[in-house]
Short mmCIF file of C-alpha atoms in Angstrom, two decimals:
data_model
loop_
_atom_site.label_atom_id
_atom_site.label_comp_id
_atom_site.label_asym_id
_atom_site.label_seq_id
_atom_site.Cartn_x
_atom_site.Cartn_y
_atom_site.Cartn_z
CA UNK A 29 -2.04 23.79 -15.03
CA UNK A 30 0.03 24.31 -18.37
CA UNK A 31 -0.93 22.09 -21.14
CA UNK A 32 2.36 19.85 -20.99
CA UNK A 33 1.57 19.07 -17.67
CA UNK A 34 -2.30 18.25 -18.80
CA UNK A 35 -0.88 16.50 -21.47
CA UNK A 36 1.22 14.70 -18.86
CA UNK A 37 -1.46 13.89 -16.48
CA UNK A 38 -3.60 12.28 -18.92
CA UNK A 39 -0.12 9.63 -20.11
CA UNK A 40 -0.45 9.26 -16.04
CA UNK A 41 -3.09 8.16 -15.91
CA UNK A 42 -3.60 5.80 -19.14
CA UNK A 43 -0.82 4.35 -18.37
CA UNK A 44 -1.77 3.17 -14.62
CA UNK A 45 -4.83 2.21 -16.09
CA UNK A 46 -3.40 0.12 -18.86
CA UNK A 47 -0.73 -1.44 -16.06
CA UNK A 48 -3.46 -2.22 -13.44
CA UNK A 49 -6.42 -3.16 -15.85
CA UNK A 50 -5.31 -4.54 -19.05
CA UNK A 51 -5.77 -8.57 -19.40
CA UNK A 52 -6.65 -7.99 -15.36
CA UNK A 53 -8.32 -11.48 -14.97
CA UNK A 54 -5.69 -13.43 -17.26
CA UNK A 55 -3.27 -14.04 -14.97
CA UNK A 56 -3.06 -17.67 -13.52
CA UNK A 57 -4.51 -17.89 -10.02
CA UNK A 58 -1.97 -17.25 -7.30
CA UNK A 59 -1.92 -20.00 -4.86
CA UNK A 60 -0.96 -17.63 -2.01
CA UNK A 61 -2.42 -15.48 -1.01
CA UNK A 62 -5.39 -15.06 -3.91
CA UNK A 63 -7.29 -18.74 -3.96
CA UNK A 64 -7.69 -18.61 -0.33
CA UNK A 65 -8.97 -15.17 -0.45
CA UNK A 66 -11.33 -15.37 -3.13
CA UNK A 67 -12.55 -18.86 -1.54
CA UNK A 68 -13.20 -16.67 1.79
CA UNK A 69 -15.35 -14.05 -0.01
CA UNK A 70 -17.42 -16.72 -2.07
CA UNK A 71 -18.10 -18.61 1.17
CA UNK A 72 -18.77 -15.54 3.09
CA UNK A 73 -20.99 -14.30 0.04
CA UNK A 74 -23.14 -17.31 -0.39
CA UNK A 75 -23.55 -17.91 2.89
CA UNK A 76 -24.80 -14.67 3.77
CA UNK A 77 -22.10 -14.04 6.58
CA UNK A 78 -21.83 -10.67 8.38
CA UNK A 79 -17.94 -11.80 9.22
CA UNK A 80 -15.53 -13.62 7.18
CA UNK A 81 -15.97 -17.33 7.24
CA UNK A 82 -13.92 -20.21 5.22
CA UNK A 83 -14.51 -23.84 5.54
CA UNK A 84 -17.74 -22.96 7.99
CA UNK A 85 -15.75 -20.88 10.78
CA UNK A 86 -14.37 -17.40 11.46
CA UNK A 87 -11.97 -16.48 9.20
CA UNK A 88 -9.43 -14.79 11.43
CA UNK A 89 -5.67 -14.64 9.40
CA UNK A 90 -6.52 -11.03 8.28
CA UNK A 91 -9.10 -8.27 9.33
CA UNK A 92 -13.02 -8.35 7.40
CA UNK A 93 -12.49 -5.05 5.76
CA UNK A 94 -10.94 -6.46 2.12
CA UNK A 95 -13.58 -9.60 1.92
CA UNK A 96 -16.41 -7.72 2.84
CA UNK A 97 -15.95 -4.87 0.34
CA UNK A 98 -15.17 -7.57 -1.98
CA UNK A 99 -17.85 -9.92 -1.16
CA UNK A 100 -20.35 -6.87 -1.82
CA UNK A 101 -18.97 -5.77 -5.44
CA UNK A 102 -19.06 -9.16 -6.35
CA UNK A 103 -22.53 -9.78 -5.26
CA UNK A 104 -23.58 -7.27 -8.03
CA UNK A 105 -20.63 -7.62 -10.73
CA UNK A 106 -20.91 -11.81 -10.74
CA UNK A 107 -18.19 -14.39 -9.56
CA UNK A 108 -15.65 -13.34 -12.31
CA UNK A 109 -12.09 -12.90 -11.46
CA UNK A 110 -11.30 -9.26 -12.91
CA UNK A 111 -13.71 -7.81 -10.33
CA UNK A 112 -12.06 -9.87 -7.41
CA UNK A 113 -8.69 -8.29 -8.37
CA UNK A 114 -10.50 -4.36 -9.42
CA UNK A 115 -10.34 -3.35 -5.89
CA UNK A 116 -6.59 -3.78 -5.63
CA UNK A 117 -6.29 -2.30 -9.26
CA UNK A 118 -8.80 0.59 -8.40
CA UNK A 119 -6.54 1.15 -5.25
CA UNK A 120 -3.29 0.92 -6.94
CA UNK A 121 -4.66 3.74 -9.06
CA UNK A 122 -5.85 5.98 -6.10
CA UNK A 123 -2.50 5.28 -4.83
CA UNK A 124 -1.29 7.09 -7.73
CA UNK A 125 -3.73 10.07 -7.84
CA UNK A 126 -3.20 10.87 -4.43
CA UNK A 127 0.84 10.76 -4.66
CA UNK A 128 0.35 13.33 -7.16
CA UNK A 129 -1.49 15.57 -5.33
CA UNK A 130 -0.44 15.18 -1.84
CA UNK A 131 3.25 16.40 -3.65
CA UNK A 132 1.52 19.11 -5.87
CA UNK A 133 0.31 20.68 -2.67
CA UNK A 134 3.49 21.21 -0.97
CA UNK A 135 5.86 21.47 -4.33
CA UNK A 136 4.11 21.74 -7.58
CA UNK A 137 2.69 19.63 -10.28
CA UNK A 138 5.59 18.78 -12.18
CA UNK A 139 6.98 17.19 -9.01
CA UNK A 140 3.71 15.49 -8.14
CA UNK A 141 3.76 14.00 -11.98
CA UNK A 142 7.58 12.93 -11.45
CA UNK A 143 5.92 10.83 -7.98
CA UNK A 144 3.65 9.06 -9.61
CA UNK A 145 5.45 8.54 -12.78
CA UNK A 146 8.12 6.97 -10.64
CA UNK A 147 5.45 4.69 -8.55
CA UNK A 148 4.49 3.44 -11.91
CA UNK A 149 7.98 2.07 -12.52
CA UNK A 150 8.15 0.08 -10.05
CA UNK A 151 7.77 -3.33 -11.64
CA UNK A 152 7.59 -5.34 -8.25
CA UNK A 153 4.16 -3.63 -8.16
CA UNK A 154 2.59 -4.92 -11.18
CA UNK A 155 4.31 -8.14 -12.46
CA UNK A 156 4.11 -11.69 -9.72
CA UNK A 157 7.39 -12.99 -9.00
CA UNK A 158 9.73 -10.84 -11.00
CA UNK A 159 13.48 -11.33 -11.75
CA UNK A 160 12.75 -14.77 -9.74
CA UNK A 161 11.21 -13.29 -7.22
CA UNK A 162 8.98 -14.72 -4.77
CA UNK A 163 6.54 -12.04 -4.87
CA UNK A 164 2.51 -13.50 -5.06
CA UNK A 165 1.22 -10.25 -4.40
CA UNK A 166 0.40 -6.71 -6.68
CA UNK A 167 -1.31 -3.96 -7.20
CA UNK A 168 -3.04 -6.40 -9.91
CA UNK A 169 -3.70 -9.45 -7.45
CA UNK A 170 -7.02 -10.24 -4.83
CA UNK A 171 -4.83 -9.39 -2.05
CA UNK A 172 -5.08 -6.77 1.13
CA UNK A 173 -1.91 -4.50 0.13
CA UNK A 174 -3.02 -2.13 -2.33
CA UNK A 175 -6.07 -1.21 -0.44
CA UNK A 176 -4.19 -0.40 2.77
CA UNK A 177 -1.88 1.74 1.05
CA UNK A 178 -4.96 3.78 -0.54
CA UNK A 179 -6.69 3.90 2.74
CA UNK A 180 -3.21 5.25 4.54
CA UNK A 181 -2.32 7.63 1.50
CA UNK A 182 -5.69 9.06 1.18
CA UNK A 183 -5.55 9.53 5.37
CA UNK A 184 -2.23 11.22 4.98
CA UNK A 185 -3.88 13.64 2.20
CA UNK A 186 -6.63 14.21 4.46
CA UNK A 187 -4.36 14.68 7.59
CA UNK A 188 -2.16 17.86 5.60
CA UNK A 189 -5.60 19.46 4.18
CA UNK A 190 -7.25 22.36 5.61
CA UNK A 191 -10.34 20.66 5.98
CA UNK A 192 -11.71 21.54 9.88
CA UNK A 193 -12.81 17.88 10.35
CA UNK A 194 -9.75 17.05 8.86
CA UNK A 195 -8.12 15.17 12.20
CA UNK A 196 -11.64 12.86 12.97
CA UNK A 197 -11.73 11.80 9.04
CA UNK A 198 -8.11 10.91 9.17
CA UNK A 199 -8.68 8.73 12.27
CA UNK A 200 -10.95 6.85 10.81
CA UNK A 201 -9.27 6.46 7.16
CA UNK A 202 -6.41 5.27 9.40
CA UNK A 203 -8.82 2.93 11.30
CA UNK A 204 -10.08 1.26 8.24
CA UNK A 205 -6.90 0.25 6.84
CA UNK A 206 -6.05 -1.42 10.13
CA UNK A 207 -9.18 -3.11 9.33
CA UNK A 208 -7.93 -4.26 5.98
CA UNK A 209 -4.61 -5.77 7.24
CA UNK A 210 -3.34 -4.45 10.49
CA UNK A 211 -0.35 -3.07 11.94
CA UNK A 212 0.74 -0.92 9.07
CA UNK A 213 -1.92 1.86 9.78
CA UNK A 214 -0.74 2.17 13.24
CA UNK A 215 2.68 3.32 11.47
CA UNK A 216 0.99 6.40 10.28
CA UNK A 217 -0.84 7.32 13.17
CA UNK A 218 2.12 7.42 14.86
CA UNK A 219 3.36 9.76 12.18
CA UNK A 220 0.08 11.78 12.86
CA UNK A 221 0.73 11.71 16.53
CA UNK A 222 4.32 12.91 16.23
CA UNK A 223 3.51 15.92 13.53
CA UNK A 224 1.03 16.96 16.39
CA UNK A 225 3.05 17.05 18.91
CA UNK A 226 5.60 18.96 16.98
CA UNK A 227 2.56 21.78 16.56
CA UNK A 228 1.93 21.54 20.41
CA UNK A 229 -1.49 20.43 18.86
CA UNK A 230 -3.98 20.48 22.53
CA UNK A 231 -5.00 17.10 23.94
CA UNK A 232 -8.33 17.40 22.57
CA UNK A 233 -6.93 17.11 19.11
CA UNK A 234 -4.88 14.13 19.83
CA UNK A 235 -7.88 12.45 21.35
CA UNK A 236 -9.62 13.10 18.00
CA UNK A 237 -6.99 11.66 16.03
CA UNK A 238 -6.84 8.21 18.05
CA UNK A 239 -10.09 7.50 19.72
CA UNK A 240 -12.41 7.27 16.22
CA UNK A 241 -9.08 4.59 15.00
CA UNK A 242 -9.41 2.86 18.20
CA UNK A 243 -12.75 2.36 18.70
CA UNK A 244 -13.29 0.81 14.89
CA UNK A 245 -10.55 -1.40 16.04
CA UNK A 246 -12.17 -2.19 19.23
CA UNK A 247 -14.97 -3.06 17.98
CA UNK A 248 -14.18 -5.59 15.39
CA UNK A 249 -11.76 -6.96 18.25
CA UNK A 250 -14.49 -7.23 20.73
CA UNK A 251 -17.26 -8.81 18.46
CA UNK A 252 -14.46 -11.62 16.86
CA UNK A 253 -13.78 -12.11 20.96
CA UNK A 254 -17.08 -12.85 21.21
CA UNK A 255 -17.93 -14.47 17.82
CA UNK A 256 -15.27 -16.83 18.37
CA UNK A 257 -14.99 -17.63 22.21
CA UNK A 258 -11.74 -16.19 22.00
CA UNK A 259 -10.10 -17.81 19.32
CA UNK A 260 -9.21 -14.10 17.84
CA UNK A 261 -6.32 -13.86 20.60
CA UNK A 262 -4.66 -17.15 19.39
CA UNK A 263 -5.06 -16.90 15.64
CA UNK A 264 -4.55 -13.36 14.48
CA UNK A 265 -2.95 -11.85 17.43
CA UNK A 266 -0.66 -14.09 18.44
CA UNK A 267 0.08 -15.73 15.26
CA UNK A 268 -0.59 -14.07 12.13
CA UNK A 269 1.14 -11.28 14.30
CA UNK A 270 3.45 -11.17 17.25
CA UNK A 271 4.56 -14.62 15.81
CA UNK A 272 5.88 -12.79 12.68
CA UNK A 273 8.60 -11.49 14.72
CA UNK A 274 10.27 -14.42 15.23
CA UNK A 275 9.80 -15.83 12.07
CA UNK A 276 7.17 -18.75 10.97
CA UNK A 277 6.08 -20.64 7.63
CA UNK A 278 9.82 -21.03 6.45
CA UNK A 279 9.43 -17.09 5.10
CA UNK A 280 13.11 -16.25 6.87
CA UNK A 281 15.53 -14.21 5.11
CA UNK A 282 18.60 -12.08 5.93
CA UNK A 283 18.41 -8.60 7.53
CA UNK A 284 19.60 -7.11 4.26
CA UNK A 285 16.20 -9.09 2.59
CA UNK A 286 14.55 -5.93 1.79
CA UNK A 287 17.36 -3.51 0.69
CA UNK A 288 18.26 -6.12 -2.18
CA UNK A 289 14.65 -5.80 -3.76
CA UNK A 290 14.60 -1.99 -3.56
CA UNK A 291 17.44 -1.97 -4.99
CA UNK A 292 17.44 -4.65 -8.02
CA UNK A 293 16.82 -2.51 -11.27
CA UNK A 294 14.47 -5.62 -12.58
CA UNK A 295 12.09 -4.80 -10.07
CA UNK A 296 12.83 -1.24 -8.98
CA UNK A 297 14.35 0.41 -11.91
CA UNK A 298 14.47 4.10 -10.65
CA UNK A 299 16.39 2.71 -7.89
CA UNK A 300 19.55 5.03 -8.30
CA UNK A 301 17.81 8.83 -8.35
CA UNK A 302 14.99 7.47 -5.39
CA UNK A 303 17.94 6.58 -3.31
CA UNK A 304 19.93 9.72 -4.06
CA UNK A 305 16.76 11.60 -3.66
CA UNK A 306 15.96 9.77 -0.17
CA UNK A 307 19.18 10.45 1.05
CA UNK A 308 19.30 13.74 0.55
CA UNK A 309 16.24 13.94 2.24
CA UNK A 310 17.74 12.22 5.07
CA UNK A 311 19.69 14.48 4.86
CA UNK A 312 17.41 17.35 5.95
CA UNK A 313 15.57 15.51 8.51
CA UNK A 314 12.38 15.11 5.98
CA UNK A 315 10.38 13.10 7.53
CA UNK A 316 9.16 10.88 4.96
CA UNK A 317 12.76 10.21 4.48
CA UNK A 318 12.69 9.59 8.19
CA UNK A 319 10.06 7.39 8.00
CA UNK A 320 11.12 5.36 5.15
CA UNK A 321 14.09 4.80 7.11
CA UNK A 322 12.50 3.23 9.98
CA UNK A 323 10.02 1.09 8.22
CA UNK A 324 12.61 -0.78 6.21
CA UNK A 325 14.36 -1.00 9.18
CA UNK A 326 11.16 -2.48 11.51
CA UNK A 327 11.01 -5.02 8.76
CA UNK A 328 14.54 -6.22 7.99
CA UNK A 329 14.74 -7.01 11.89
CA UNK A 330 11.19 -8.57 12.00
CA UNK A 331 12.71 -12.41 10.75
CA UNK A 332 9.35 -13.26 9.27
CA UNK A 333 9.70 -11.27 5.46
CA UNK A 334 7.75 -11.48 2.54
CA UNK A 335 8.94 -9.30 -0.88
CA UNK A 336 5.78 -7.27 -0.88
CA UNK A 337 6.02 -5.79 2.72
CA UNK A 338 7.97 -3.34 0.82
CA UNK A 339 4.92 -2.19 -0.96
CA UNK A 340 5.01 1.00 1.63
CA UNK A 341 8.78 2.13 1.36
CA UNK A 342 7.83 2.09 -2.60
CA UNK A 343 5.32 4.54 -2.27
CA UNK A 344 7.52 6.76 0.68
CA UNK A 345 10.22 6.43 -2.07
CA UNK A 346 8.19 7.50 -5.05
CA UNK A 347 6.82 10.76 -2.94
CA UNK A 348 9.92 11.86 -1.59
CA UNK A 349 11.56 11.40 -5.36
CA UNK A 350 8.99 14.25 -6.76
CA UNK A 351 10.23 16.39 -3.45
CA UNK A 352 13.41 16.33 -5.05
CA UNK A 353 12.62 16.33 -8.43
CA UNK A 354 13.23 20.26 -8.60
CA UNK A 355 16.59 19.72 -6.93
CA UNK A 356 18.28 17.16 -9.55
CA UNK A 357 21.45 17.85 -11.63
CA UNK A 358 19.96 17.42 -15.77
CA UNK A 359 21.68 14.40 -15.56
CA UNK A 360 20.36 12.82 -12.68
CA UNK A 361 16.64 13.65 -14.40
CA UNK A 362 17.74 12.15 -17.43
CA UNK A 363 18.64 9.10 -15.13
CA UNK A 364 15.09 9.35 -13.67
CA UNK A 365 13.32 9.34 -17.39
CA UNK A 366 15.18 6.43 -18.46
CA UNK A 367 14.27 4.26 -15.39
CA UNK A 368 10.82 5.00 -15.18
CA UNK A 369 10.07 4.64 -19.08
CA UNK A 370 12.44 1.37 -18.61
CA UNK A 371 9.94 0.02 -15.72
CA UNK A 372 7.24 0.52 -17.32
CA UNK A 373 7.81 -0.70 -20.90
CA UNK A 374 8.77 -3.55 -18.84
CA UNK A 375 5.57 -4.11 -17.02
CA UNK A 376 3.34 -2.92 -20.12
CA UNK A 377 5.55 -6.27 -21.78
CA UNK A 378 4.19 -8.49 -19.18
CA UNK A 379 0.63 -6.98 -19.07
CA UNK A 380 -0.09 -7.36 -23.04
CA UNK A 381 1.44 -10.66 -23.34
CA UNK A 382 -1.05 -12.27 -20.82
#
């Protein structure tokens, strides 16, 4: 590595740091989603619960994964709000780290630096509610998001490594971030299942992929069936999911919902070259470009939409920017600098005044 980029690496990373831990536990208490999650791990803590449990009964609106991981830090740290938020800000960071690398492998490092750089200016990812906003959840907040995305971006690093176990520890990265919140990881193994197939991978290896997924699924589906007579099916399944697709709690918006916050330059300021750069990609048939496409298109037709389901297409956005990075006109990289310095001075504003 050549000392700029060192040099660069390091500003990487204090700066994620300072946007994900500075004044971490200052910020008012969300309402949604964070007092009812921190109220589930303190009654599942103190009660000495092996599942979820709020109010004396099952917890079922999300999977255990989030509460129990949190419920066990926080049994050692104390009841104090930074460490209820750390594991999203420890994730938000991984998220980071791993964009970097998962880029520097295939391109090099000034292209993995120009992904995360870019993820950090995203300001929908650090600041609540921005440019008026309803937006509850961040990589800052006690919420679910930030450790899916670290559980899927660390499978997807795991997936393209050379490692020989590589396929069985991707399987069950994949299977733990369904068990932090759902149907999001089953996005990537379908990715996983189509870059097989393209390698006329043999059954075996497919079976490896999916089974160790399904059966950590399976089994948190099968003891909740049991744990609560079958009150699972009605709750989280048919609910806090299938229901989604029809729209409940009021949280309807149009189709175009989700293209208007990616593309807002309060809360996406490297809107412009991440666009060009995705399209381009498109272009090509890349298939994180690919990819990106169809999520935001699963959720603008899903009516149920809330501002942070976008968390993903950020991070698809941010990686396929650094593929690019090599490929932009000076200008266009000029554009890039200015954004990202722009989204971050602006959530390094908010951070330091809390």
């Amino acid at each position: 590595m050549q000392r700029p980029h060192g040099v660069l690496l390091l500003l990487l990373v204090l700066t994620a740091s300072l946007l994900l831990f500075w004044n971490l536990e200052e910020a008012p208490l969300e309402r949604w989603d964070e007092l009812t999650n921190i109220n589930v791990v303190q009654e599942t803590r103190s009660g000495g619960h092996l599942l979820p449990v709020l109010g004396g009964k099952p917890f079922l609106e999300k999977p255990p994964l989030w509460y129990l991981l949190t419920s066990a830090l926080t049994s050692f740290t104390g009841d104090h709000l930074f460490w209820y938020r750390s594991v999203s800000a420890f994730s938000g960071l991984g998220c980071v780290l791993l964009l970097v690398l998962i880029v520097k492998r295939t391109h090099d490092i000034a292209s993995g630096l120009a992904s995360g750089f870019t993820l950090l200016s995203v300001v929908h990812l650090f600041v609540p509610s921005v440019a008026g906003l309803f937006s509850s959840h961040t990589f800052r907040s006690a919420d679910l998001d930030a450790l899916q995305l670290f559980l899927l971006c660390a499978a997807w690093f795991v997936f393209r490594s050379e490692h020989k176990r590589k396929i069985a520890f991707t399987s069950i990265l994949i299977g733990c971030a369904y068990l932090v919140k759902g149907p999001l990881a089953l996005g990537l193994l379908g990715v996983c299942v189509f870059t097989l197939y393209r390698r006329r991978a043999e059954l075996r290896t497919f079976a490896e992929l999916v089974l160790p997924a399904a059966v950590l699924a399976g089994l948190w589906f099968c003891l909740m069936f049991k744990y609560t007579s079958g009150g699972i099916w009605d709750s989280y399944i048919l609910y806090h999911q299938l229901a989604r697709i029809s729209g409940i709690e009021m949280h309807v918006e149009p189709v175009w919902f989700y293209i208007l916050i990616l593309a807002h330059p309060l809360t996406n300021p490297a809107a412009l070259p991440a666009g060009i750069a995705w399209l381009r990609s498109l272009k090509s048939g890349s298939l994180a470009a690919v990819s990106a496409a169809a999520l935001l298109a699963g959720l603008s037709f899903i009516l149920t939409k809330l501002s942070w389901y976008v968390f993903p297409v950020y991070i698809l956005l941010a990686l396929i920017t650094g593929r690019m990075y090599r490929q932009f006109a000076l200008p266009l990289q000029i554009l890039l600098y200015v954004a990202v310095a722009a989204g971050i001075l602006q959530s390094l504003w908010y951070v330091i005044r809390l």
